[in-house]
Amino acid sequence: LVPIVLIALFVAANGFFVAAEFSVMLAPYPRIESREEAGHRQAAYILTILRDKERRNDFIATAQIGITLASMGLGIYAEERVAHWLHEVLHLPWLSEHAATTAALVIAVGSLSFLHVVVGEMVPQTIAVQMPESVVLAVAGTMRVCEMLLKPMARQLNRAADFLITRSPVPVDQDDGLAYSKEEIQILIEESYHADHIEEDEFGYLERIGNFDDRTVNEVMTPRTRVVGIQEDATYADVIEVIREAGQSRYPIYGSNLDDIKGILHFKQLARLDRSAEFRLVDIITRVPDGDQDQETGALVVPGSTPLPQMLKLFQSRGAYMAVVQDEFQGTAGLVTLEDLMEEIFGEIEDESDLEASRVREAPRLEVRSRTTVVARLDVPVNELPEDFAEALGETKGEAETISGMIMNAIDRVPERGDETRLGKVFVRVAGEPPDLLPLLTLSPSTTSGNSRPTITRVAAHRFPCAPPTPSTSVQDPHMAPNRRMSTLFKLIYGSGEWIPAITSTSRSLILNYFLVTVVGLRPGIVGVILMIGRIWDAVNDPLVGLISDRLQTRWGRRRPLMLAAAVPMMVLFALLWTKPFDNQWSLFAWFVVISVVLDTAITVFSVPHTALVAELSSDYEERIDLSVWRNAFFILGALVIAALFKMLAEDWLGMLGGESNVFRGYMLAGWLFGASLLVAPVLNFITVKEPANVVSEVPVSVMEGLRTAYRNRPFVLLSTAYFFALTGLEVVIATFVWYLQIVLRATPLLESLLPAVLLGSSLLALPLVNLLVRKLGKLKAYIFCGFLWIATLPAYALYPQGAADTFLYFCVWLGFTYAAGITIPWAMLPDVLEYDELQTGNRSEGLFTAYMVFFRKLGGAVAVFVANLILAQAGFIEATYGTGIEQPQSVVTALRLLSGVLPTLLVAVGIFVIRKYPITRDRHRELLDELDERRQNDPVVAD
């Protein structure tokens, strides 16, 4: 155990110093300062580091020294020790000494490098980047001691680095790093938005503030054509009538025309008017200064090129609200108000005095209403149109840069309301009222690519007094995240959640059955009952957790709190599953029933919310395939790791625990090691995966009502039924795989661990091929195709020559491809079923439907183990044979052949027969999304 502990310490030390380095570089100075003012001890130390550039460099150098020492420890000590262990394992008669040494070294370097990079670098780095304040305060105490010990070395290394930097031909910024330029701030804001750290509204405010000083009055003013003014010789009754109709509080007063602005009238000035005197507007208005008047008083007159920040200062210094905007010829270009400036930051502002007939509403410059319809203003650049439209326009765009220019090229005049024309494969109709004409572009259906659903966007909102041709349709389902592309890192972190069901389900399907019967000594029938009881409990807890997950409301969302809460219980209970505290059969029965039930509950609390997020993170058909592939990549990776290492480590393959007599200690140690790995994914997902905004669906209030709701959904009935039969067939193969290798193929202990790893490893490598196949054929056709390949492969189990374990390797490679398809494609189909359910019921119940799919996965495993153990018991299987050399009777060999080859083939065939009627194809899915968009547009709950 000492070498294992030392290796773990080296990796942990590397991770600690990596976290320290990244967290201090990203530590938020204002928040650390506030913590210091509140009396936080470590905050004061970190604050001195951040304030002093030299201290900060010493801190970083100390962390880098720690990283270097930890890496050297792994390289010098761990690689040599692991290579020695592996050399003993690979010291086989058919393998030369040189080949064994080389293979051991390569495997040792590769495995330790993986451990070093993932656990010692990527995980702590991700946590430090996501939570720099918490991490830097957590490492401060230890780093203070390390800094004191290593300060002389760190100081000398910094001086050497400074010496080289000052003589480098590359210019180096000497800024202390605590301040950011405007461009850097804008980049940080954009990155924070794309990482889902700030909401869309907040991003809009910050982005508009950043762009505020780049805009001029010309861009935000009310143009001359929409200015409501009053002539200077108007009567009192005329003025009141204009105010009643326009509903504004301020009006420009003009002479002969709008180029002759005399001043600005506020309606309050009428209230102070002496009605007994002669009414003259020019006597009560705030006048525009003449050339010989003081320009610091009177109404504001500004050129259209005035920057908005300068305009805001003028409003503040003069106490004004409205200004006249002049063009380059000293004519009136329009009016600008303080409200116009505020709307550039906060968006459209409407007060209660706006009249319905003249209410100014928000309309987008460019709005994608469906896959085939776009509404845009005339000044929108052609290159901002969606890709399908750009391709359909073809050469008809000519040299035009805007939609207006493109239409003018086609009709040889300025566009007017009612104009219609065809540009390539795009039909254009001009609607709206001057000066806000809105071309409606309709794409021919034959030109759509059909590969993705276009993002519904709004760009640079403007104000106009007329309603657009049709109501705005930019409605986002409150349950769904914006349909934008997710980064590979995000998919990787989310997919890592499948490590948990991979470790727990694979170990229980592949190894636990063997452990309980062969090692612990329970009878096969009792073991089948133990596992069946756990799955019966699943019939309640999976849908129940799904309902709770759908209805839960916390500051962290619906799903993530449950996922995090399950982490520690899963670790402890998984470790206890591999112990033998009693010798009595019925005491052991009770022990394993309780542990299985509670462990299964903890796994459900994590898995159901995690899987439900697939439908919420994206509504894109292809993105969901990618998410499912990443999830199943981690599932197969976890299954590969535990299949290759768990049994080998547990059964004392390194000779560390004293031989076969300590086999229980080996299984317990393996249980704790793999149990600890279950902590990583919940923490990373809680930190990184941000749930989209949601409302509580009107989901069923009971499990039985939820079951009725699920089974009124015909696509779900077909999918879940086919999944159950196919997965049960697969689980029969997995449940008897170890015994098949031992008893039928007479595999060596090394091959017993190697062959499952080959099967699962080939499954992992086959995932890109499965992904490509699904994209080419669609989910349904790809699933049926792979099902037939599965049927063609499985009967070979029943016919494989006894004792031919060496050649079984190639069979496992082929079987791995069909296994990858069987576990990947159904989960990629489930989100499409959820859209179908929403269309039928008006509710979204991701957690409920996911719970039933998880339930069928577990029920399939339980039925498989129960049936397999029952058949083996009837065939005369002898339990507790570990280390005894007792051979099983020929009847058991025959039973294993039937269980591994014939029964799974029949079950998979039933699954394919059921799924062939599944109605949701790629085209039908696109239609579902369009129908849902139309419904959401008309739903007052989700409409804008």
Coordinates of N, CA and C in Angstrom, one line a residue, residues 403-582:
I403 N -29.7 44.6 -47.8 CA -30.9 44.0 -48.4 C -31.6 45.1 -49.3
S404 N -31.5 46.4 -48.9 CA -32.1 47.4 -49.7 C -31.4 47.5 -51.1
G405 N -30.1 47.4 -51.1 CA -29.3 47.5 -52.3 C -29.7 46.3 -53.2
M406 N -29.9 45.1 -52.6 CA -30.2 43.9 -53.4 C -31.5 44.1 -54.0
I407 N -32.5 44.6 -53.3 CA -33.9 44.8 -53.9 C -33.8 45.9 -54.9
M408 N -33.1 46.9 -54.7 CA -33.0 48.0 -55.7 C -32.4 47.5 -57.0
N409 N -31.4 46.6 -56.9 CA -30.8 46.0 -58.1 C -31.9 45.2 -58.9
A410 N -32.8 44.6 -58.2 CA -33.8 43.8 -58.8 C -35.0 44.6 -59.4
I411 N -35.4 45.7 -58.8 CA -36.6 46.4 -59.3 C -36.2 47.8 -59.8
D412 N -34.9 48.2 -59.8 CA -34.5 49.4 -60.4 C -35.1 50.7 -59.8
R413 N -35.4 50.7 -58.5 CA -35.9 51.8 -57.8 C -35.8 51.6 -56.3
V414 N -36.1 52.6 -55.5 CA -36.1 52.5 -54.1 C -37.3 51.6 -53.7
P415 N -37.1 50.7 -52.8 CA -38.2 49.8 -52.4 C -39.3 50.5 -51.7
E416 N -40.6 50.1 -51.9 CA -41.8 50.7 -51.3 C -42.6 49.6 -50.7
R417 N -43.5 50.0 -49.9 CA -44.4 49.0 -49.2 C -45.2 48.3 -50.3
G418 N -45.3 47.0 -50.2 CA -46.1 46.2 -51.2 C -45.2 45.6 -52.3
D419 N -44.0 46.0 -52.4 CA -43.1 45.5 -53.5 C -42.9 44.0 -53.3
E420 N -42.9 43.2 -54.3 CA -42.6 41.8 -54.2 C -41.7 41.4 -55.4
T421 N -40.7 40.5 -55.1 CA -39.8 40.1 -56.1 C -39.2 38.8 -55.7
R422 N -38.5 38.1 -56.6 CA -37.8 36.8 -56.3 C -36.4 37.0 -56.6
L423 N -35.5 36.7 -55.6 CA -34.1 36.8 -55.7 C -33.5 35.4 -55.6
G424 N -33.2 34.8 -56.7 CA -32.7 33.4 -56.7 C -33.8 32.5 -56.2
K425 N -33.6 31.8 -55.1 CA -34.7 31.0 -54.5 C -35.3 31.6 -53.3
V426 N -35.2 32.9 -53.2 CA -35.8 33.6 -52.1 C -36.9 34.6 -52.6
F427 N -38.1 34.5 -52.0 CA -39.2 35.4 -52.3 C -39.2 36.5 -51.3
V428 N -39.2 37.8 -51.8 CA -39.1 39.0 -50.9 C -40.4 39.8 -51.1
R429 N -41.0 40.2 -49.9 CA -42.1 41.1 -49.9 C -41.9 42.2 -48.9
V430 N -42.1 43.4 -49.3 CA -41.8 44.6 -48.5 C -43.0 45.0 -47.7
A431 N -43.0 45.0 -46.4 CA -44.1 45.4 -45.6 C -43.7 46.6 -44.7
G432 N -44.6 47.0 -43.8 CA -44.3 48.1 -42.9 C -44.7 49.4 -43.4
E433 N -44.4 50.5 -42.7 CA -44.7 51.8 -43.1 C -43.4 52.7 -43.2
P434 N -43.3 53.6 -44.1 CA -42.1 54.5 -44.1 C -42.0 55.2 -42.8
P435 N -40.8 55.4 -42.3 CA -39.5 55.1 -42.9 C -39.0 53.7 -42.5
D436 N -39.9 52.9 -41.9 CA -39.4 51.6 -41.4 C -40.0 50.4 -42.2
L437 N -39.6 50.3 -43.4 CA -40.0 49.2 -44.3 C -39.3 48.0 -43.8
L438 N -40.1 46.8 -43.8 CA -39.5 45.6 -43.3 C -39.7 44.5 -44.4
P439 N -38.6 44.2 -45.1 CA -38.7 43.1 -46.1 C -38.9 41.7 -45.4
L440 N -39.9 41.0 -45.9 CA -40.1 39.6 -45.4 C -39.5 38.6 -46.4
L441 N -38.5 37.9 -46.0 CA -37.8 37.0 -46.9 C -38.3 35.5 -46.6
T442 N -38.7 34.9 -47.7 CA -39.2 33.5 -47.5 C -38.4 32.6 -48.4
L443 N -37.9 31.5 -47.8 CA -36.9 30.6 -48.5 C -37.7 29.4 -49.0
S444 N -37.4 29.0 -50.3 CA -38.0 27.9 -50.9 C -37.7 26.6 -50.0
P445 N -38.7 25.8 -49.6 CA -38.4 24.7 -48.7 C -37.4 23.7 -49.3
S446 N -37.3 23.6 -50.6 CA -36.3 22.7 -51.2 C -34.9 23.1 -50.9
T447 N -34.6 24.3 -50.5 CA -33.3 24.8 -50.4 C -32.8 24.6 -49.0
T448 N -33.6 24.2 -48.0 CA -33.1 24.1 -46.6 C -32.3 22.9 -46.5
S449 N -31.2 23.0 -45.7 CA -30.3 21.9 -45.5 C -30.9 20.8 -44.7
G450 N -31.8 21.2 -43.7 CA -32.4 20.2 -42.9 C -31.5 19.6 -41.9
N451 N -30.3 20.1 -41.7 CA -29.4 19.6 -40.7 C -29.5 20.1 -39.4
S452 N -30.0 21.3 -39.3 CA -30.0 22.0 -38.0 C -31.2 23.0 -37.9
R453 N -31.6 23.2 -36.8 CA -32.6 24.2 -36.5 C -32.0 25.6 -36.3
P454 N -32.4 26.6 -37.1 CA -31.7 27.9 -37.0 C -31.9 28.6 -35.7
T455 N -31.0 29.3 -35.2 CA -31.1 30.0 -34.0 C -32.0 31.2 -34.1
I456 N -32.9 31.4 -33.2 CA -33.8 32.6 -33.3 C -33.1 33.7 -32.6
T457 N -32.8 34.8 -33.3 CA -32.0 35.8 -32.8 C -32.6 37.2 -32.9
R458 N -32.2 38.1 -32.1 CA -32.6 39.5 -32.2 C -31.3 40.3 -32.2
V459 N -31.2 41.3 -33.2 CA -30.0 42.0 -33.3 C -30.3 43.5 -33.2
A460 N -29.6 44.3 -32.4 CA -29.7 45.7 -32.4 C -31.1 46.3 -32.5
A461 N -31.9 46.2 -31.5 CA -33.2 46.7 -31.5 C -33.4 48.2 -31.9
H462 N -34.4 48.5 -32.7 CA -34.7 49.9 -33.1 C -36.1 50.2 -32.7
R463 N -36.5 51.5 -32.8 CA -37.8 51.9 -32.5 C -38.5 52.3 -33.7
F464 N -39.8 51.9 -33.9 CA -40.6 52.4 -35.0 C -42.1 52.4 -34.6
P465 N -42.8 53.3 -35.1 CA -44.2 53.5 -34.6 C -45.2 52.5 -35.2
C466 N -44.9 51.8 -36.2 CA -45.9 50.9 -36.8 C -45.5 49.5 -36.4
A467 N -46.5 48.6 -36.3 CA -46.3 47.2 -36.0 C -45.7 46.5 -37.2
P468 N -44.8 45.5 -36.9 CA -44.3 44.7 -38.0 C -45.4 43.9 -38.7
P469 N -45.1 43.3 -39.8 CA -46.2 42.6 -40.5 C -46.9 41.5 -39.7
T470 N -46.1 40.8 -38.9 CA -46.7 39.7 -38.0 C -46.1 39.9 -36.7
P471 N -46.8 39.3 -35.6 CA -46.2 39.4 -34.3 C -44.9 38.8 -34.2
S472 N -44.1 39.3 -33.3 CA -42.7 38.7 -33.1 C -42.8 37.3 -32.7
T473 N -41.9 36.5 -33.3 CA -41.9 35.0 -33.0 C -40.7 34.6 -32.3
S474 N -39.9 35.5 -31.8 CA -38.6 35.1 -31.2 C -38.9 34.7 -29.8
V475 N -39.5 33.5 -29.6 CA -39.8 33.0 -28.3 C -38.9 31.9 -27.9
Q476 N -38.4 31.9 -26.7 CA -37.5 30.9 -26.3 C -38.2 30.1 -25.2
D477 N -38.3 28.8 -25.4 CA -38.9 27.9 -24.4 C -38.2 28.1 -23.0
P478 N -38.9 28.4 -22.0 CA -38.2 28.7 -20.7 C -37.5 27.5 -20.1
H479 N -37.8 26.3 -20.6 CA -37.1 25.1 -20.2 C -35.8 24.9 -20.9
M480 N -35.7 25.5 -22.1 CA -34.6 25.1 -23.0 C -33.5 26.2 -23.0
A481 N -32.2 25.7 -23.0 CA -31.1 26.6 -23.2 C -31.1 27.2 -24.6
P482 N -30.5 28.4 -24.8 CA -30.4 28.9 -26.1 C -29.7 27.9 -27.0
N483 N -30.2 27.8 -28.3 CA -29.7 26.7 -29.2 C -28.4 27.1 -29.8
R484 N -27.3 27.3 -28.9 CA -26.0 27.6 -29.5 C -25.1 26.5 -29.3
R485 N -24.0 26.5 -30.0 CA -23.0 25.4 -30.0 C -22.3 25.3 -28.6
M486 N -22.2 24.1 -28.1 CA -21.5 23.9 -26.8 C -20.0 23.5 -27.1
S487 N -19.1 24.0 -26.3 CA -17.7 23.7 -26.5 C -17.4 22.3 -26.2
T488 N -16.3 21.8 -26.7 CA -15.8 20.5 -26.5 C -15.6 20.2 -25.0
L489 N -15.0 21.2 -24.3 CA -14.7 21.1 -22.9 C -16.0 20.9 -22.1
F490 N -17.0 21.7 -22.5 CA -18.3 21.6 -21.8 C -18.9 20.2 -22.0
K491 N -18.8 19.7 -23.2 CA -19.4 18.3 -23.5 C -18.6 17.3 -22.7
L492 N -17.3 17.5 -22.6 CA -16.4 16.5 -21.9 C -16.8 16.5 -20.4
I493 N -16.9 17.7 -19.8 CA -17.3 17.7 -18.4 C -18.6 17.1 -18.1
Y494 N -19.6 17.5 -19.0 CA -20.9 16.9 -18.8 C -20.9 15.4 -19.0
G495 N -20.2 15.0 -20.0 CA -20.1 13.5 -20.3 C -19.5 12.8 -19.2
S496 N -18.6 13.4 -18.4 CA -17.9 12.7 -17.3 C -18.9 12.2 -16.3
G497 N -20.1 12.7 -16.3 CA -21.1 12.2 -15.3 C -21.5 10.7 -15.6
E498 N -21.3 10.3 -16.8 CA -21.6 8.8 -17.1 C -20.5 7.9 -16.5
W499 N -19.4 8.5 -15.9 CA -18.5 7.6 -15.2 C -19.1 6.9 -14.1
I500 N -20.1 7.6 -13.4 CA -20.7 7.0 -12.2 C -21.6 5.8 -12.6
P501 N -22.6 5.9 -13.5 CA -23.3 4.6 -13.9 C -22.4 3.6 -14.5
A502 N -21.3 4.0 -15.2 CA -20.4 3.1 -15.8 C -19.7 2.2 -14.7
I503 N -19.2 2.9 -13.7 CA -18.5 2.2 -12.6 C -19.5 1.3 -11.8
T504 N -20.6 1.9 -11.5 CA -21.5 1.1 -10.6 C -22.3 0.0 -11.3
S505 N -22.8 0.3 -12.5 CA -23.6 -0.7 -13.2 C -22.7 -1.8 -13.8
T506 N -21.5 -1.4 -14.4 CA -20.6 -2.4 -15.0 C -20.1 -3.4 -13.9
S507 N -19.7 -2.8 -12.8 CA -19.1 -3.6 -11.7 C -20.2 -4.6 -11.1
R508 N -21.4 -4.1 -11.0 CA -22.5 -4.9 -10.5 C -23.0 -5.9 -11.5
S509 N -22.9 -5.6 -12.8 CA -23.4 -6.5 -13.8 C -22.3 -7.6 -14.1
L510 N -21.0 -7.1 -14.2 CA -19.9 -7.9 -14.7 C -19.3 -8.7 -13.6
I511 N -19.1 -8.0 -12.4 CA -18.2 -8.6 -11.3 C -19.0 -9.0 -10.1
L512 N -20.0 -8.2 -9.7 CA -20.7 -8.4 -8.4 C -21.4 -9.8 -8.4
N513 N -22.0 -10.2 -9.5 CA -22.6 -11.5 -9.5 C -21.5 -12.6 -9.3
Y514 N -20.4 -12.5 -9.9 CA -19.3 -13.4 -9.7 C -18.8 -13.3 -8.3
F515 N -18.6 -12.1 -7.7 CA -18.1 -11.9 -6.4 C -19.0 -12.6 -5.3
L516 N -20.3 -12.3 -5.5 CA -21.2 -12.9 -4.5 C -21.4 -14.4 -4.5
V517 N -21.3 -15.0 -5.7 CA -21.4 -16.4 -5.8 C -20.1 -17.1 -5.6
T518 N -19.1 -16.7 -6.3 CA -17.8 -17.4 -6.3 C -16.9 -17.1 -5.1
V519 N -16.9 -15.9 -4.7 CA -16.0 -15.4 -3.6 C -16.7 -15.4 -2.3
V520 N -17.9 -14.8 -2.2 CA -18.6 -14.7 -0.9 C -19.3 -16.1 -0.6
G521 N -19.8 -16.7 -1.6 CA -20.3 -18.1 -1.4 C -21.8 -18.1 -1.3
L522 N -22.5 -17.0 -1.7 CA -24.0 -17.0 -1.8 C -24.5 -17.9 -2.9
R523 N -25.6 -18.5 -2.7 CA -26.2 -19.4 -3.8 C -26.7 -18.5 -4.9
P524 N -26.5 -19.0 -6.2 CA -26.9 -18.2 -7.3 C -28.4 -17.7 -7.3
G525 N -29.3 -18.5 -6.8 CA -30.7 -18.0 -6.7 C -30.9 -16.9 -5.7
I526 N -30.1 -16.9 -4.6 CA -30.2 -15.8 -3.6 C -29.7 -14.5 -4.2
V527 N -28.5 -14.7 -4.9 CA -28.0 -13.5 -5.5 C -28.9 -12.8 -6.5
G528 N -29.6 -13.7 -7.3 CA -30.6 -13.2 -8.2 C -31.7 -12.4 -7.5
V529 N -32.1 -12.9 -6.4 CA -33.2 -12.2 -5.6 C -32.7 -10.9 -5.1
I530 N -31.4 -10.9 -4.6 CA -30.9 -9.6 -4.0 C -30.9 -8.5 -5.1
L531 N -30.4 -8.9 -6.3 CA -30.4 -7.8 -7.3 C -31.7 -7.5 -7.8
M532 N -32.7 -8.4 -7.9 CA -34.0 -8.1 -8.3 C -34.7 -7.2 -7.3
I533 N -34.5 -7.4 -6.0 CA -35.1 -6.5 -5.0 C -34.7 -5.1 -5.2
G534 N -33.4 -4.9 -5.5 CA -32.9 -3.5 -5.8 C -33.6 -2.9 -7.0
R535 N -33.8 -3.7 -8.0 CA -34.4 -3.1 -9.2 C -35.9 -2.9 -9.0
I536 N -36.6 -3.7 -8.2 CA -38.0 -3.4 -7.9 C -38.1 -2.1 -7.1
W537 N -37.2 -1.8 -6.2 CA -37.1 -0.5 -5.6 C -36.9 0.6 -6.6
D538 N -36.2 0.3 -7.7 CA -36.0 1.3 -8.8 C -37.4 1.7 -9.4
A539 N -38.3 0.7 -9.4 CA -39.6 1.0 -10.0 C -40.3 2.2 -9.3
V540 N -39.9 2.5 -8.1 CA -40.4 3.6 -7.3 C -39.5 4.8 -7.3
N541 N -38.2 4.5 -7.0 CA -37.3 5.7 -6.8 C -36.9 6.4 -8.0
D542 N -36.8 5.7 -9.2 CA -36.4 6.4 -10.4 C -37.5 7.4 -10.8
P543 N -38.7 7.0 -11.0 CA -39.7 8.1 -11.3 C -39.9 9.1 -10.2
L544 N -39.8 8.7 -9.0 CA -40.0 9.6 -7.8 C -38.9 10.7 -7.9
V545 N -37.6 10.3 -8.1 CA -36.6 11.3 -8.2 C -36.8 12.1 -9.4
G546 N -37.3 11.5 -10.5 CA -37.6 12.3 -11.7 C -38.6 13.4 -11.4
L547 N -39.7 13.1 -10.7 CA -40.7 14.0 -10.3 C -40.1 15.1 -9.4
I548 N -39.3 14.7 -8.4 CA -38.7 15.7 -7.5 C -37.8 16.6 -8.3
S549 N -37.0 16.1 -9.2 CA -36.1 16.9 -10.0 C -36.8 17.9 -10.9
D550 N -37.9 17.5 -11.5 CA -38.7 18.4 -12.3 C -39.3 19.5 -11.5
R551 N -39.7 19.3 -10.3 CA -40.4 20.3 -9.5 C -39.5 21.1 -8.6
L552 N -38.3 20.6 -8.4 CA -37.4 21.3 -7.4 C -37.0 22.7 -7.9
Q553 N -37.0 23.7 -7.0 CA -36.6 25.0 -7.3 C -35.6 25.5 -6.3
T554 N -34.3 25.7 -6.7 CA -33.3 26.2 -5.8 C -32.5 27.3 -6.5
R555 N -31.7 28.0 -5.8 CA -30.8 29.0 -6.4 C -29.8 28.4 -7.4
W556 N -29.6 27.1 -7.2 CA -28.6 26.4 -8.1 C -29.3 25.7 -9.2
G557 N -30.6 25.7 -9.3 CA -31.3 25.0 -10.3 C -32.1 23.8 -9.8
R558 N -32.6 23.1 -10.8 CA -33.4 21.9 -10.4 C -32.6 20.6 -10.3
R559 N -31.5 20.5 -11.1 CA -30.8 19.2 -11.2 C -29.5 19.2 -10.4
R560 N -28.7 20.2 -10.4 CA -27.4 20.2 -9.9 C -27.3 19.9 -8.4
P561 N -28.2 20.5 -7.5 CA -28.1 20.2 -6.1 C -28.3 18.7 -5.8
L562 N -29.2 18.0 -6.5 CA -29.4 16.6 -6.3 C -28.1 15.8 -6.7
M563 N -27.5 16.2 -7.8 CA -26.3 15.5 -8.3 C -25.2 15.6 -7.3
L564 N -25.0 16.8 -6.7 CA -23.9 17.0 -5.7 C -24.2 16.3 -4.4
A565 N -25.5 16.3 -4.0 CA -25.8 15.6 -2.8 C -25.6 14.1 -2.8
A566 N -25.6 13.5 -4.0 CA -25.4 12.1 -4.1 C -23.9 11.6 -4.0
A567 N -23.0 12.5 -4.1 CA -21.6 12.2 -4.3 C -21.0 11.3 -3.2
V568 N -21.0 11.8 -2.0 CA -20.4 11.1 -0.8 C -21.1 9.8 -0.5
P569 N -22.5 9.8 -0.5 CA -23.1 8.5 -0.2 C -22.8 7.4 -1.3
M570 N -22.6 7.8 -2.5 CA -22.3 6.8 -3.5 C -20.9 6.2 -3.2
M571 N -19.9 7.1 -2.9 CA -18.6 6.6 -2.6 C -18.6 5.6 -1.5
V572 N -19.2 5.9 -0.3 CA -19.2 5.0 0.8 C -20.0 3.7 0.6
L573 N -21.1 3.8 0.0 CA -22.0 2.7 -0.2 C -21.4 1.7 -1.2
F574 N -20.7 2.3 -2.3 CA -20.1 1.4 -3.2 C -18.9 0.6 -2.6
A575 N -18.2 1.3 -1.7 CA -17.1 0.5 -1.0 C -17.7 -0.6 -0.1
L576 N -18.8 -0.3 0.6 CA -19.4 -1.3 1.5 C -19.9 -2.5 0.7
L577 N -20.2 -2.3 -0.6 CA -20.8 -3.4 -1.4 C -19.9 -4.5 -1.6
W578 N -18.5 -4.3 -1.4 CA -17.5 -5.3 -1.7 C -16.9 -5.8 -0.4
T579 N -17.7 -5.9 0.7 CA -17.3 -6.4 1.9 C -18.1 -7.7 2.3
K580 N -17.5 -8.5 3.3 CA -18.2 -9.7 3.8 C -18.2 -9.6 5.3
P581 N -19.2 -8.9 5.9 CA -19.2 -8.8 7.4 C -19.7 -10.0 8.1
F582 N -20.4 -10.9 7.4 CA -21.0 -12.1 8.1 C -20.6 -13.3 7.3

